[in-house]
Each structure stands twice: as C-alpha cells, then as structure tokens.
C-alpha cells in the first residue's frame, strides 16, 4: 500500500511511503498463474523465475507510487476498452489492456492462446489516464495569477479532454451500482470478458497437477490453486451480476450536456441473465475433477454451490428489486422488470420441471437455494436489535416486491405440483415433494 499525509488546506503532500506485506510474492504468483498461465508458459509453475517476479513487483510498486502521488483507484478505466481489442495483438500490445495502472485490472485474462499476445499486452502499465491525471495535478501554470483563474481553466481542460478521449474516464471505487466500476474486471462487456476468462480457467483445471508440482512436496499447491480458480470464476460471475439492476453514474460539470445517471439497458441485463443461465445455473461441470479431489480434497461440491448461492442471493434481494422497480418507474415497457427477471431466473434454475428429467445433486442444491430465498423473502427472520438502514430504500412490504415474490412462489409450487406425476426418478421425486411442502407452508397465513 502507498499512503501519504497531506496538508488539507493546500493538498501539498508532506510525507509518503510504500508498505510491502510479507506475502506479496505469493499473491502475485497466484494472480499471474490464474490469469496468465493458459497463454504464458512461464506462468505454469509454482515457483516463478526471479526475473518474472521482478516484473510483477515492478507493476505493483508502480501502482503504489501512484497512491503516494495522490491518485485514487480508477476502477472504471478498464471499462473503456472494447473486449475484442483485448484479443487484438497489435492493438493491445501498443495500448495495454487498461488505460490506468491505478485500476484493479491485474492481467489480460481475456487473451486466448491462439492470439499470440506477449507480455506487452498482458501486464498493466502506466497509461493515458495516469499521465493525464499527473499533469492535471502537478503541471505548473504560472500564467494564472489566482487560484480561481486556474480552476476555471482546469475545469474546461477536463471537459475538453474527456470529450476527445474516453480513455481518460475515472471510475470511483465507491459506486456499488455501476457495473463499469468494478475491481478485477476487464473490458466494456462483463459477459464477453467473463466467457473468455472461463475458457482459460477450463484450460487450467486439467493441468493443475502438472503445473503446480514441486519435488519433495505434497499436493497442497494444487489444492490451493484450485481454490484460486473457484475464486476467479466467482469474480467473473460477480462482474456479470452487477449489470442486472445496474445504474451508471457519469459525473458532469454544469457546463456539460447529457444525463449523469442511467439504467443499464434491458438488452444488456438480459444478456447478463443469459450468461448466468449458461455458466452458473447449468452446472459448471468443468470444476469437477475427481482425480484432483482424490489427492487434494478439493471441495468442488461446495465450490459450485457457493457461486450459485451468490447469484441467487444477489438477484432475490431488496437491493436488486428496488433498482429494477426504479427502472420500471422511469422507463416503463423498456425496463427489465422484477417480474421478468424473476421469471427468467426461475426458468433457468428449474428447467427440469418442463422436460420432466431427473435433477442431479448440483441442480437440486441450487433449486433448494432458490426456494429458500423466496421463502426468506416472504417470511424474513426478525431483524437484529439496533439495526438501521441508511438511504431511501423502498420497503418490501410497501411496494410490489412482496407480491411479486409471493407470485413467483405460487407459480413455482404449481409447476412442481404439475410435474410430479411424470417424474420417475426416486430422488428427484423426494426433492420436489420436499420443496413443494416448504413453499406451501411459507404461503400459509400465520
């Protein structure tokens, strides 16, 4: 980390330093292995060469120097890069995969082996935004006699610069609703970037035993890297989830035209839901490696469940419902409504009800998560004493949220009831009967 102490009256930096944690090299090794090993052979080992580790440390130290000079994290920088440019060897090697070293955009995980991209297009670097921000903060302008004169010029400079070059975008690390402003993400489309990232993770899992082996060691390295794979997969899914109910915020001076806030378009939100149905609701069987589990105890059952739980928990929540209701109020038929989102989610998770096919263990777990989340929404647990909410959040009981959740619960119960007579698999029948009883019980009046 690179903190600094500054004079609040003038902004003058009085003292700065960079602190290094004892395990930074392990962190860097894990990042590089997980995000680069499918395309960079020298990343396919548990003990990286000294010259490579030196390059990795240089990238981190450059980021921290930025902090000592007063720069914040710029989580929005990578969102200005079209995903397909991240696979364009000449372009990405010339421009880098993000315009700012202050972004949390570690390595170019979108690049595929066939792209032939070298380190120039994989490593972060000091970019357009960083040079521009330093010039804005440190350029000497003796032509101005007062601070107000300089401020007026600087404001116009920002407006003109952003109009001419969108790579100078700044995205705060504090906006949890804007899908452009996320850490560990790449590109202008999380669904496309995540799909490429998952393709690379699928290349890693079958090779974990070979790429992590070390003489006179056990299989701990392989087990640890498997957990890193699951964590990276979870990040890709998290980047996508934020598009559903997403609200973008682009700060503007009063001299600029256009809206400051906007809802993520319905087509983009539907694209996010389709991604989740393909990569999460459909069991990610590529994470199941029984040989690896036999020597590392890699817990792929709970690993898969944790990702699926994150999806269900994020989508069936007052926060997501609230934002979608705002979208519907503002855009009407052009909005991705709560009802439509919930119907898409239900159909993706319970698709066996329509085909009358047996439900495997992973799908049963996910279906139970969905049912229990609906039940918890209808009959929430008592709030902890002393809890408070901040901000204008619509209560579930004073809006359409509760009625929609109950409607989805009734529909699901009816679909299970209709499917049961045709279901022959004994375990699937027991599962469906159990879930049906839970749903019907939740719908009963106290």
Coordinates of C-alpha atoms in Angstrom, one line a residue, residues 315-318 321 325 338-343 345-346 370-380 396-397 399-413 439 442-443:
X315 CA -30.8 -11.3 -7.5
X316 CA -33.5 -12.1 -5.0
X317 CA -32.7 -9.2 -2.7
X318 CA -34.4 -5.9 -1.8
X321 CA -35.7 -5.4 -6.6
X325 CA -38.6 -1.0 -9.7
X338 CA -38.6 -7.5 -11.4
X339 CA -41.3 -9.9 -12.6
X340 CA -39.4 -10.6 -15.9
X341 CA -36.1 -11.0 -14.1
X342 CA -37.6 -13.4 -11.6
X343 CA -39.3 -15.5 -14.3
X345 CA -34.3 -16.8 -13.0
X346 CA -36.9 -19.4 -12.1
X370 CA -33.8 -20.6 -4.9
X371 CA -36.8 -21.9 -2.9
X372 CA -35.3 -21.0 0.4
X373 CA -34.5 -17.5 -0.8
X374 CA -38.1 -17.0 -1.9
X375 CA -39.3 -18.2 1.5
X376 CA -36.9 -15.9 3.4
X377 CA -38.2 -13.0 1.3
X378 CA -41.8 -13.8 2.2
X379 CA -41.2 -14.6 5.8
X380 CA -37.9 -12.8 6.8
X396 CA -40.6 -4.9 0.6
X397 CA -44.0 -4.6 2.4
X399 CA -44.1 -2.0 -2.7
X400 CA -44.6 -4.7 -5.3
X401 CA -41.6 -6.7 -4.0
X402 CA -43.6 -8.9 -1.7
X403 CA -46.4 -9.5 -4.1
X404 CA -44.0 -10.5 -6.9
X405 CA -42.1 -12.8 -4.6
X406 CA -45.3 -14.5 -3.5
X407 CA -46.5 -14.7 -7.1
X408 CA -43.3 -16.4 -8.1
X409 CA -43.6 -18.8 -5.1
X410 CA -47.2 -19.7 -6.1
X411 CA -46.1 -20.3 -9.7
X412 CA -43.2 -22.5 -8.8
X413 CA -45.4 -24.5 -6.4
X439 CA -43.2 -23.4 -0.4
X442 CA -44.5 -20.4 3.5
X443 CA -47.6 -19.2 1.7

